[in-house]
CSV table of C-alpha atoms and ligand atoms in Angstrom, one decimal:
chain,number,residue,atom,x,y,z
W,1,MET,CA,-68.9,-12.6,11.7
W,2,ALA,CA,-68.9,-14.6,15.0
W,3,ASP,CA,-67.1,-18.0,14.5
W,4,THR,CA,-67.4,-19.7,17.8
W,5,ASN,CA,-68.3,-18.6,21.4
W,6,ALA,CA,-66.3,-18.1,24.6
W,7,LYS,CA,-68.1,-19.1,27.7
W,8,LEU,CA,-68.1,-17.1,30.9
W,9,THR,CA,-69.8,-18.4,34.1
W,10,VAL,CA,-70.4,-15.9,36.8
W,11,ASN,CA,-72.8,-15.9,39.7
W,12,GLY,CA,-74.1,-19.3,38.5
W,13,GLU,CA,-75.0,-17.8,35.1
W,14,GLU,CA,-73.3,-18.9,31.9
W,15,TYR,CA,-72.8,-16.4,29.1
W,16,GLU,CA,-72.0,-17.3,25.5
W,17,LEU,CA,-69.7,-14.6,24.3
W,18,PRO,CA,-69.2,-14.6,20.5
W,19,ILE,CA,-65.6,-14.8,19.2
W,20,ILE,CA,-65.1,-12.6,16.1
W,21,LYS,CA,-62.1,-13.0,13.8
W,22,GLY,CA,-60.6,-10.2,11.7
W,23,THR,CA,-58.5,-10.6,8.6
W,24,LEU,CA,-55.2,-10.3,10.6
W,25,GLY,CA,-54.3,-10.4,14.3
W,26,ARG,CA,-56.1,-11.5,17.4
W,27,PRO,CA,-59.8,-12.4,17.3
W,28,VAL,CA,-62.0,-10.5,19.8
W,29,ILE,CA,-64.5,-11.7,22.3
W,30,ASP,CA,-67.7,-9.7,22.0
W,31,ILE,CA,-68.7,-9.0,25.7
W,32,ALA,CA,-72.0,-7.1,25.0
W,33,ALA,CA,-73.9,-9.9,26.7
W,34,LEU,CA,-72.3,-8.9,30.0
W,35,GLN,CA,-74.8,-5.9,29.9
W,36,ASP,CA,-77.2,-8.0,31.9
W,37,SER,CA,-74.6,-9.8,34.0
W,38,GLY,CA,-74.4,-7.2,36.8
W,39,PHE,CA,-70.7,-6.9,36.0
W,40,TRP,CA,-68.5,-4.5,34.0
W,41,SER,CA,-65.3,-5.6,32.2
W,42,TYR,CA,-62.2,-4.0,33.8
W,43,ASP,CA,-59.1,-3.1,31.8
W,44,PRO,CA,-57.3,0.1,33.0
W,45,GLY,CA,-55.2,1.5,30.1
W,46,PHE,CA,-57.1,-0.6,27.6
W,47,LYS,CA,-54.3,-3.2,27.5
W,48,VAL,CA,-56.6,-5.9,26.2
W,49,THR,CA,-59.6,-4.0,24.9
W,50,ALA,CA,-60.6,-3.4,21.3
W,51,PRO,CA,-63.3,-0.7,21.3
W,52,VAL,CA,-63.6,-0.5,17.5
W,53,GLU,CA,-63.3,-2.5,14.3
W,54,SER,CA,-61.0,-0.8,11.7
W,55,LYS,CA,-59.6,-1.4,8.3
W,56,ILE,CA,-56.9,1.3,8.3
W,57,THR,CA,-53.8,0.1,10.2
W,58,TYR,CA,-52.6,-3.2,11.4
W,59,ILE,CA,-49.8,-3.7,13.9
W,60,ASP,CA,-48.2,-7.0,14.9
W,61,GLY,CA,-46.2,-5.9,18.0
W,62,GLY,CA,-44.5,-9.3,18.3
W,63,LYS,CA,-43.2,-9.3,14.8
W,64,GLY,CA,-42.6,-5.5,14.7
W,65,GLU,CA,-44.9,-5.2,11.7
W,66,LEU,CA,-46.9,-2.1,10.7
W,67,LEU,CA,-49.3,-2.0,7.7
W,68,HIS,CA,-51.3,0.9,6.4
W,69,ARG,CA,-54.2,-0.5,4.3
W,70,GLY,CA,-52.0,-3.6,4.0
W,71,TYR,CA,-48.9,-1.8,2.7
W,72,PRO,CA,-45.8,-2.3,4.9
W,73,ILE,CA,-44.6,0.9,6.5
W,74,ASP,CA,-41.0,0.6,5.2
W,75,GLN,CA,-42.2,0.2,1.6
W,76,LEU,CA,-44.5,3.2,2.0
W,77,ALA,CA,-41.8,5.4,3.6
W,78,ASN,CA,-39.2,4.4,1.0
W,79,ASN,CA,-41.4,4.6,-2.1
W,80,ALA,CA,-44.5,6.7,-1.6
W,81,GLU,CA,-45.0,10.4,-0.9
W,82,TYR,CA,-46.8,11.3,2.3
W,83,LEU,CA,-49.9,12.6,0.5
W,84,GLU,CA,-50.2,9.2,-1.3
W,85,VAL,CA,-50.2,7.5,2.1
W,86,ALA,CA,-52.8,10.1,3.4
W,87,TYR,CA,-54.9,9.2,0.4
W,88,ALA,CA,-54.6,5.5,1.1
W,89,LEU,CA,-55.5,6.0,4.8
W,90,ILE,CA,-58.6,7.9,3.8
W,91,HIS,CA,-59.8,6.0,0.7
W,92,GLY,CA,-58.4,2.5,1.3
W,93,ASP,CA,-55.9,2.2,-1.6
W,94,LEU,CA,-52.9,4.1,-2.9
W,95,PRO,CA,-54.1,6.6,-5.6
W,96,ASN,CA,-53.7,5.9,-9.3
W,97,ALA,CA,-52.1,8.7,-11.4
W,98,GLU,CA,-55.4,10.5,-11.9
W,99,GLN,CA,-56.5,10.2,-8.3
W,100,LYS,CA,-53.1,11.3,-7.1
W,101,ALA,CA,-53.1,14.4,-9.3
W,102,ASP,CA,-56.6,15.3,-8.2
W,103,PHE,CA,-55.9,14.8,-4.5
W,104,PHE,CA,-52.6,16.7,-4.6
W,105,GLU,CA,-54.3,19.6,-6.4
W,106,LYS,CA,-57.1,19.7,-3.8
W,107,ILE,CA,-54.6,19.9,-1.0
W,108,ARG,CA,-52.6,22.6,-2.8
W,109,LYS,CA,-55.8,24.7,-3.1
W,110,HIS,CA,-56.4,24.6,0.6
W,111,THR,CA,-53.0,25.4,2.2
W,112,GLY,CA,-54.0,29.0,3.0
W,113,VAL,CA,-55.7,30.1,6.2
W,114,HIS,CA,-58.2,32.9,6.8
W,115,ASP,CA,-56.3,36.1,7.4
W,116,GLN,CA,-58.3,36.7,10.6
W,117,LEU,CA,-56.8,33.5,12.0
W,118,ARG,CA,-53.4,35.3,12.1
W,119,LYS,CA,-54.8,37.4,14.9
W,120,PHE,CA,-55.2,34.3,17.1
W,121,PHE,CA,-51.5,34.0,17.3
W,122,GLU,CA,-51.1,37.6,18.6
W,123,GLY,CA,-52.9,36.6,21.8
W,124,PHE,CA,-50.0,34.2,22.7
W,125,ARG,CA,-46.7,35.2,24.3
W,126,ARG,CA,-43.8,34.7,21.9
W,127,ASP,CA,-42.5,32.0,24.2
W,128,ALA,CA,-45.7,30.0,24.2
W,129,HIS,CA,-45.1,26.3,23.5
W,130,PRO,CA,-46.2,25.8,19.8
W,131,MET,CA,-48.3,22.8,20.9
W,132,ALA,CA,-50.4,25.2,23.0
W,133,ILE,CA,-50.8,27.4,20.0
W,134,MET,CA,-51.8,24.4,17.8
W,135,VAL,CA,-54.4,23.1,20.2
W,136,GLY,CA,-56.0,26.6,20.2
W,137,VAL,CA,-55.7,27.5,16.6
W,138,VAL,CA,-56.8,24.1,15.1
W,139,GLY,CA,-59.8,24.1,17.4
W,140,ALA,CA,-60.6,27.6,16.3
W,141,LEU,CA,-60.6,26.6,12.6
W,142,SER,CA,-64.2,25.4,13.0
W,143,ALA,CA,-65.2,29.1,13.5
W,144,PHE,CA,-64.2,29.8,9.9
W,145,TYR,CA,-66.1,27.0,8.2
W,146,HIS,CA,-69.7,27.0,9.6
W,147,ASP,CA,-71.0,26.3,6.1
W,148,ASN,CA,-69.3,22.8,6.1
W,149,LEU,CA,-69.7,21.5,9.7
W,150,ASP,CA,-72.6,19.1,9.2
W,151,VAL,CA,-70.9,15.8,10.2
W,152,SER,CA,-73.7,13.8,8.7
W,153,ASN,CA,-73.0,15.4,5.3
W,154,GLU,CA,-70.4,13.3,3.3
W,155,GLU,CA,-69.3,16.3,1.2
W,156,HIS,CA,-68.7,18.3,4.4
W,157,ARG,CA,-66.6,15.5,5.9
W,158,GLU,CA,-64.5,15.2,2.7
W,159,ILE,CA,-63.8,18.9,2.3
W,160,THR,CA,-62.9,19.1,6.0
W,161,ALA,CA,-60.4,16.3,5.7
W,162,ILE,CA,-58.7,18.1,2.8
W,163,ARG,CA,-58.7,21.4,4.7
W,164,LEU,CA,-57.1,19.9,7.8
W,165,ILE,CA,-54.4,18.0,6.0
W,166,ALA,CA,-53.7,21.0,3.8
W,167,LYS,CA,-53.6,23.6,6.6
W,168,MET,CA,-51.6,21.8,9.3
W,169,PRO,CA,-48.2,22.6,7.7
W,170,THR,CA,-49.2,26.2,7.3
W,171,LEU,CA,-50.4,26.5,11.0
W,172,ALA,CA,-47.4,24.6,12.2
W,173,ALA,CA,-45.0,26.9,10.4
W,174,MET,CA,-46.9,29.9,11.6
W,175,SER,CA,-46.5,28.7,15.2
W,176,TYR,CA,-42.8,28.4,14.6
W,177,LYS,CA,-42.5,31.8,12.9
W,178,TYR,CA,-44.5,33.4,15.7
W,179,SER,CA,-42.1,32.0,18.3
W,180,GLN,CA,-39.1,33.4,16.3
W,181,GLY,CA,-40.6,36.9,16.0
W,182,GLU,CA,-40.4,36.4,12.2
W,183,PRO,CA,-43.2,37.3,9.7
W,184,PHE,CA,-45.4,34.4,8.5
W,185,MET,CA,-44.6,33.0,5.1
W,186,TYR,CA,-47.5,32.3,2.7
W,187,PRO,CA,-47.6,28.8,1.2
W,188,ARG,CA,-46.0,28.3,-2.2
W,189,ASN,CA,-48.3,25.9,-4.1
W,190,ASP,CA,-45.6,25.2,-6.7
W,191,PHE,CA,-43.8,23.3,-4.0
W,192,SER,CA,-44.5,19.7,-2.8
W,193,TYR,CA,-46.2,19.2,0.6
W,194,ALA,CA,-42.9,18.7,2.4
W,195,GLU,CA,-41.0,21.4,0.5
W,196,ASN,CA,-43.9,23.9,1.2
W,197,PHE,CA,-43.6,23.1,4.9
W,198,LEU,CA,-39.9,23.7,5.0
W,199,TYR,CA,-40.3,26.8,2.9
W,200,MET,CA,-42.8,28.3,5.3
W,201,MET,CA,-40.6,27.3,8.2
W,202,PHE,CA,-37.3,28.7,6.9
W,203,ALA,CA,-37.8,31.2,4.1
W,204,THR,CA,-38.2,34.9,5.1
W,205,PRO,CA,-39.4,37.9,3.1
W,206,ALA,CA,-35.8,38.8,2.7
W,207,ASP,CA,-35.1,35.3,1.3
W,208,VAL,CA,-38.1,34.4,-0.7
W,209,ASP,CA,-35.9,32.4,-3.1
W,210,TYR,CA,-35.1,29.8,-0.3
W,211,GLU,CA,-35.4,26.3,-1.7
W,212,PRO,CA,-35.1,23.3,0.7
W,213,ASN,CA,-32.4,20.8,0.2
W,214,ASP,CA,-33.7,17.7,-1.7
W,215,VAL,CA,-32.3,15.2,0.8
W,216,VAL,CA,-33.9,17.2,3.7
W,217,THR,CA,-37.2,17.5,1.8
W,218,ARG,CA,-37.3,13.7,1.2
W,219,ALA,CA,-36.4,13.0,4.8
W,220,MET,CA,-39.2,15.4,6.0
W,221,ASP,CA,-41.7,13.7,3.8
W,222,LYS,CA,-40.6,10.3,5.1
W,223,ILE,CA,-40.9,11.5,8.7
W,224,PHE,CA,-44.5,12.6,7.9
W,225,THR,CA,-45.2,9.1,6.6
W,226,LEU,CA,-43.6,7.4,9.6
W,227,HIS,CA,-45.9,9.3,11.9
W,228,ALA,CA,-49.1,9.2,9.7
W,229,ASP,CA,-51.1,6.6,11.6
W,230,HIS,CA,-50.8,4.0,14.3
W,231,GLU,CA,-54.0,2.1,15.0
W,232,GLN,CA,-55.9,3.0,18.2
W,233,ASN,CA,-53.2,4.9,20.0
W,234,ALA,CA,-54.1,7.4,22.8
W,235,SER,CA,-54.5,10.4,20.5
W,236,THR,CA,-56.5,8.5,17.8
W,237,SER,CA,-58.7,7.0,20.5
W,238,THR,CA,-59.3,10.6,21.8
W,239,VAL,CA,-60.3,11.7,18.3
W,240,ARG,CA,-62.7,8.8,18.0
W,241,LEU,CA,-64.2,9.4,21.4
W,242,ALA,CA,-64.7,13.1,20.8
W,243,GLY,CA,-66.1,12.3,17.3
W,244,SER,CA,-68.6,9.8,18.9
W,245,THR,CA,-70.4,12.8,20.5
W,246,GLY,CA,-70.9,14.3,17.0
W,247,ALA,CA,-68.3,17.0,17.7
W,248,ASN,CA,-67.0,18.9,14.7
W,249,PRO,CA,-63.8,17.4,13.1
W,250,TYR,CA,-61.7,20.5,13.9
W,251,ALA,CA,-62.6,20.1,17.6
W,252,CYS,CA,-61.8,16.4,17.4
W,253,ILE,CA,-58.4,16.9,15.8
W,254,ALA,CA,-57.6,19.6,18.5
W,255,ALA,CA,-58.5,17.0,21.1
W,256,GLY,CA,-56.1,14.6,19.4
W,257,ILE,CA,-53.3,17.3,19.4
W,258,ALA,CA,-53.9,17.8,23.1
W,259,ALA,CA,-53.6,14.0,23.8
W,260,LEU,CA,-50.5,13.7,21.6
W,261,TRP,CA,-48.7,16.4,23.6
W,262,GLY,CA,-48.0,14.1,26.6
W,263,PRO,CA,-44.4,12.9,27.0
W,264,SER,CA,-45.6,9.3,27.1
W,265,HIS,CA,-47.0,9.7,23.7
W,266,GLY,CA,-46.1,12.2,21.0
W,267,GLY,CA,-44.2,14.4,23.4
W,268,ALA,CA,-41.5,11.7,23.7
W,269,ASN,CA,-39.5,13.0,20.7
W,270,GLU,CA,-39.0,16.3,22.5
W,271,ALA,CA,-38.2,14.4,25.7
W,272,VAL,CA,-35.6,12.3,23.9
W,273,LEU,CA,-33.5,15.4,23.0
W,274,GLU,CA,-33.9,16.7,26.5
W,275,MET,CA,-32.7,13.4,27.9
W,276,LEU,CA,-29.7,13.3,25.6
W,277,ASP,CA,-28.9,16.9,26.7
W,278,GLU,CA,-29.1,15.8,30.3
W,279,ILE,CA,-26.8,12.8,29.8
W,280,GLY,CA,-24.3,15.0,27.9
W,281,THR,CA,-21.6,12.5,27.0
W,282,VAL,CA,-21.2,8.7,26.4
W,283,GLU,CA,-19.2,8.5,29.6
W,284,ASN,CA,-22.3,9.5,31.6
W,285,VAL,CA,-24.5,6.7,30.1
W,286,PRO,CA,-23.8,3.9,32.7
W,287,ALA,CA,-24.8,6.3,35.6
W,288,PHE,CA,-27.9,7.3,33.7
W,289,MET,CA,-28.9,3.7,33.0
W,290,GLU,CA,-28.7,3.1,36.7
W,291,LYS,CA,-31.3,5.9,37.2
W,292,VAL,CA,-33.5,4.2,34.6
W,293,LYS,CA,-33.2,0.8,36.3
W,294,SER,CA,-34.0,2.3,39.7
W,295,ARG,CA,-37.1,3.8,38.0
W,296,GLU,CA,-36.0,7.4,38.7
W,297,VAL,CA,-36.4,8.1,35.0
W,298,LYS,CA,-37.6,6.4,31.9
W,299,LEU,CA,-35.4,5.9,28.8
W,300,MET,CA,-37.4,8.2,26.5
W,301,GLY,CA,-37.9,6.9,23.0
W,302,PHE,CA,-37.8,3.4,24.3
W,303,GLY,CA,-40.6,1.0,24.9
W,304,HIS,CA,-44.1,0.7,23.5
W,305,ARG,CA,-47.5,-0.6,24.5
W,306,VAL,CA,-47.8,-2.7,21.4
W,307,TYR,CA,-44.3,-3.3,20.0
W,308,LYS,CA,-42.5,-5.9,22.1
W,309,ASN,CA,-39.9,-6.1,19.3
W,310,PHE,CA,-38.3,-3.3,17.1
W,311,ASP,CA,-40.7,-0.5,16.1
W,312,PRO,CA,-40.4,-0.8,12.3
W,313,ARG,CA,-40.6,3.0,12.1
W,314,ALA,CA,-37.5,3.4,14.2
W,315,GLN,CA,-35.5,1.3,11.8
W,316,VAL,CA,-36.5,3.5,8.8
W,317,MET,CA,-35.9,6.6,11.0
W,318,LYS,CA,-32.4,5.5,11.8
W,319,GLU,CA,-31.6,5.0,8.1
W,320,THR,CA,-33.0,8.4,7.4
W,321,CYS,CA,-31.0,9.9,10.2
W,322,ASP,CA,-27.8,8.5,8.7
W,323,GLU,CA,-28.8,9.9,5.2
W,324,VAL,CA,-29.6,13.4,6.5
W,325,LEU,CA,-26.5,13.8,8.7
W,326,GLY,CA,-24.4,12.5,5.9
W,327,ALA,CA,-25.9,14.8,3.3
W,328,LEU,CA,-25.6,17.8,5.6
W,329,GLY,CA,-22.1,16.8,6.7
W,330,ILE,CA,-23.2,16.9,10.4
W,331,ASN,CA,-21.4,14.9,12.9
W,332,ASP,CA,-23.9,15.2,15.8
W,333,PRO,CA,-22.5,13.9,19.1
W,334,LYS,CA,-26.1,13.3,20.1
W,335,LEU,CA,-26.4,10.6,17.4
W,336,GLU,CA,-23.3,8.9,18.8
W,337,LEU,CA,-24.8,9.2,22.3
W,338,ALA,CA,-28.2,7.8,21.1
W,339,MET,CA,-26.4,4.8,19.5
W,340,ALA,CA,-24.5,4.1,22.7
W,341,LEU,CA,-27.7,4.2,24.6
W,342,GLU,CA,-29.4,1.9,22.1
W,343,LYS,CA,-26.5,-0.6,22.1
W,344,ILE,CA,-26.4,-0.8,25.9
W,345,ALA,CA,-30.2,-1.1,26.2
W,346,LEU,CA,-30.4,-3.9,23.7
W,347,GLU,CA,-27.9,-6.0,25.6
W,348,ASP,CA,-29.0,-5.1,29.2
W,349,PRO,CA,-31.4,-7.7,30.9
W,350,PHE,CA,-33.5,-4.9,32.4
W,351,PHE,CA,-34.6,-3.8,28.9
W,352,VAL,CA,-34.4,-7.2,27.3
W,353,GLU,CA,-36.7,-8.8,29.9
W,354,ARG,CA,-39.2,-5.9,29.4
W,355,ASN,CA,-39.1,-6.0,25.6
W,356,LEU,CA,-38.0,-2.4,25.5
W,357,TYR,CA,-36.8,-1.4,22.0
W,358,PRO,CA,-36.3,2.0,20.4
W,359,ASN,CA,-39.7,3.4,19.2
W,360,VAL,CA,-40.5,6.0,16.5
W,361,ASP,CA,-39.4,8.8,18.7
W,362,PHE,CA,-35.9,7.7,19.5
W,363,TYR,CA,-34.2,9.0,16.3
W,364,SER,CA,-36.7,11.4,14.9
W,365,GLY,CA,-35.5,14.3,17.1
W,366,ILE,CA,-31.9,13.9,15.9
W,367,ILE,CA,-33.0,14.3,12.3
W,368,LEU,CA,-35.3,17.2,13.1
W,369,LYS,CA,-32.5,19.0,15.0
W,370,ALA,CA,-30.2,18.4,12.1
W,371,ILE,CA,-32.7,20.1,9.8
W,372,GLY,CA,-32.7,23.1,12.1
W,373,ILE,CA,-36.1,22.5,13.7
W,374,PRO,CA,-36.2,23.4,17.4
W,375,THR,CA,-37.1,20.7,20.0
W,376,SER,CA,-40.3,22.5,20.9
W,377,MET,CA,-41.6,21.9,17.3
W,378,PHE,CA,-41.0,18.2,17.3
W,379,THR,CA,-44.5,17.2,18.6
W,380,VAL,CA,-46.1,19.8,16.4
W,381,ILE,CA,-44.6,17.9,13.4
W,382,PHE,CA,-45.8,14.7,14.8
W,383,SER,CA,-49.4,16.2,15.0
W,384,LEU,CA,-49.1,17.6,11.5
W,385,ALA,CA,-48.3,14.1,10.2
W,386,ARG,CA,-50.8,12.3,12.4
W,387,THR,CA,-53.6,14.5,11.1
W,388,SER,CA,-54.1,12.2,8.1
W,389,GLY,CA,-54.4,9.2,10.4
W,390,TRP,CA,-56.7,11.0,12.9
W,391,ILE,CA,-59.0,12.2,10.2
W,392,SER,CA,-59.1,8.8,8.4
W,393,HIS,CA,-60.3,7.2,11.7
W,394,TRP,CA,-62.8,10.0,12.1
W,395,LEU,CA,-64.1,9.4,8.6
W,396,GLU,CA,-64.1,5.6,9.1
W,397,MET,CA,-66.2,6.1,12.3
W,398,HIS,CA,-68.7,8.2,10.4
W,399,SER,CA,-68.9,5.7,7.5
W,400,ALA,CA,-71.2,3.4,9.6
W,401,PRO,CA,-73.7,3.8,12.4
W,402,PHE,CA,-71.9,4.5,15.8
W,403,LYS,CA,-72.8,5.1,19.4
W,404,ILE,CA,-71.4,7.7,21.8
W,405,GLY,CA,-68.4,6.3,23.7
W,406,ARG,CA,-69.4,6.1,27.3
W,407,PRO,CA,-67.1,3.7,29.4
W,408,ARG,CA,-68.2,2.7,32.9
W,409,GLN,CA,-66.0,2.3,36.1
W,410,LEU,CA,-65.2,0.3,39.2
W,411,TYR,CA,-66.4,2.7,41.9
W,412,THR,CA,-64.4,2.5,45.2
W,413,GLY,CA,-65.5,5.9,46.7
W,414,GLU,CA,-67.7,6.7,49.7
W,415,THR,CA,-70.9,4.7,50.1
W,416,HIS,CA,-74.2,6.6,50.9
W,417,ARG,CA,-74.0,9.2,53.7
W,418,ASP,CA,-76.2,12.1,54.7
W,419,PHE,CA,-75.4,15.8,54.2
W,420,VAL,CA,-73.8,17.5,57.2
W,421,LYS,CA,-74.2,21.3,57.8
W,422,VAL,CA,-70.9,23.2,57.8
W,423,GLU,CA,-71.3,24.0,61.5
W,424,ASP,CA,-71.5,20.3,62.3
W,425,ARG,CA,-68.5,19.3,60.1
W,426,LYS,CA,-65.3,18.3,61.9
A,1,SDX,C1,-45.7,6.8,20.9
A,1,SDX,O1,-49.6,3.9,21.1
A,1,SDX,C2,-48.9,4.2,20.1
A,1,SDX,O2,-49.0,3.6,19.0
A,1,SDX,C3,-48.1,5.5,20.3
A,1,SDX,C4,-47.2,5.8,19.1
A,1,SDX,C5,-48.0,6.3,17.9
A,1,SDX,O3,-47.4,6.3,16.8
A,1,SDX,O4,-49.1,6.8,18.2
A,1,SDX,O5,-46.4,4.7,18.7
A,1,SDX,C6,-46.2,7.0,19.5
A,1,SDX,O6,-46.3,7.3,21.8
A,1,SDX,C7,-44.4,6.0,21.1
A,1,SDX,C8,-44.1,5.9,22.6
A,1,SDX,C9,-43.3,7.2,23.0
A,1,SDX,N1,-43.1,7.2,24.4
A,1,SDX,C10,-41.9,7.1,25.0
A,1,SDX,O7,-40.9,6.9,24.4
A,1,SDX,C11,-41.9,7.3,26.5
A,1,SDX,C12,-41.1,6.2,27.2
A,1,SDX,N2,-41.9,5.0,27.0
A,1,SDX,C13,-42.7,4.6,28.2
A,1,SDX,O8,-43.3,5.7,28.8
A,1,SDX,C14,-43.5,3.4,27.9
A,1,SDX,O9,-42.7,2.5,27.2
A,1,SDX,C15,-44.8,3.5,27.1
A,1,SDX,C16,-45.7,4.5,27.7
A,1,SDX,C17,-44.6,3.9,25.7
A,1,SDX,C18,-45.5,2.2,27.1
A,1,SDX,O10,-45.9,1.9,28.4
A,1,SDX,P1,-46.7,0.6,28.8
A,1,SDX,O11,-47.0,-0.2,27.7
A,1,SDX,O12,-47.8,1.0,29.7
A,1,SDX,O13,-45.6,-0.3,29.5
A,1,SDX,P2,-45.4,-0.3,31.1
A,1,SDX,O14,-45.4,1.1,31.6
A,1,SDX,O15,-46.4,-1.2,31.6
A,1,SDX,O16,-43.9,-0.8,31.2
A,1,SDX,C19,-43.6,-2.2,31.3
A,1,SDX,C20,-42.4,-2.2,32.2
A,1,SDX,C21,-42.4,-1.4,33.4
A,1,SDX,O17,-41.5,-1.9,34.3
A,1,SDX,P3,-42.0,-2.8,35.6
A,1,SDX,O18,-42.8,-1.8,36.5
A,1,SDX,O19,-42.9,-3.9,35.1
A,1,SDX,O20,-40.7,-3.3,36.3
A,1,SDX,O21,-41.3,-1.6,31.4
A,1,SDX,C22,-40.9,-0.4,32.1
A,1,SDX,C23,-41.9,0.0,33.0
A,1,SDX,O22,-41.4,0.7,34.1
A,1,SDX,N3,-40.7,0.6,31.0
A,1,SDX,C24,-39.6,1.4,30.9
A,1,SDX,C25,-39.8,2.2,29.8
A,1,SDX,N4,-41.0,1.8,29.2
A,1,SDX,C26,-41.5,0.9,30.0
A,1,SDX,N5,-38.5,1.6,31.7
A,1,SDX,C27,-37.6,2.5,31.3
A,1,SDX,N6,-37.8,3.2,30.2
A,1,SDX,C28,-38.8,3.1,29.4
A,1,SDX,N7,-39.0,3.9,28.3
């Protein structure tokens, strides 16, 4: 509801712009009245724009606070299973025992993929980046479910959400196996969600008795939770914009995967490991930091559009990193290097003045590497986990009337000019 109005005077006209308060965070100024003002609002990068109302996730960047349906991320990561968090993102509350059993069973029933889908992988070179495979294969999923693609049908929307959450680990593991030249492993539905993923990643037909380490399984599940959702980030906004055209959910999630791939977004976890490889040793850190300050390179895994304090996910990730490396008896020099970078960055005025702190991507890669997951799979795992967030936003959008997203622009191109024949052009 509008509480009071902001006033804007432009070209001698005064506009009353309703101020609308939410339950937490900044109120918004509804600028719809500018429709008749002869002006557009202008906000490249959407730094101060809220295009939607949502009840799913709340972030307080100043406090370093992240809530999913009101539950703090550290409490969820340390106490809930990822699928419970996925349920809460979709349905609004953590599931009770009966709802949990029902949801987990539905997911278990849909972990398989159509056998024809396996042929899609054969079109890729073995060295194809697994994110390229995921964009292609997830988008192609819609071709196998024509009977459930009516986005106006609630039952179709619900079964599609289940299918996407259930199949992402299978497709992710298939993209890894394909790159290794190893046979695909079928899901084992007696395993938990994270166990099943690790099984499909690392078991082989010659080692079907493979069982993932409990500490690693718990860490994997936590990593899924820490990446599940994050308000209106670039890839979620992509999913919503694609969804606003009425596009089918598989196409919308494929669009989200494509957006996530960028190194400024979900591709940062891969970029962090590449950066640590480039730095090599702690002795090289000062010289590297000079390159960062001269803006030759960015300190990957640092900084965030919203968090101007610690990313609460990074803190849980750091604790998980210590747990996994301890349990596996790994003394990874990259962790020592990352900690040296973090220490210097947190004391250096260049970073302090710009509120640059470690984000979710800074430590995740070290854990994934310790688990034996190749760098090229890091963003695939991010997209696997974020699918529950993406689909919950897609469902939220479809839960109420919506319009197609169609931003405008500030045009600074050529003004009117007449056509010139090719022989008369200079
Ligand atoms: C994710 O939106 C989300 O919620 C995303 C995410 C999610 O869960 O969906 O949280 C996941 O994408 C995390 C972010 C992962 N990306 C990286 O780690 C890449 C490195 N980070 C930067 O590219 C950057 O911090 C961004 C893109 C994350 C945020 O950029 P902004 O908000 O547009 O900030 P900015 O570019 O305006 O930077 C402000 C200043 C600039 O310096 P000045 O020009 O003002 O002097 O800080 C500098 C920037 O140059 N800066 C950095 C830096 N990040 C910002 N300088 C060095 N290293 C960095 N990492």
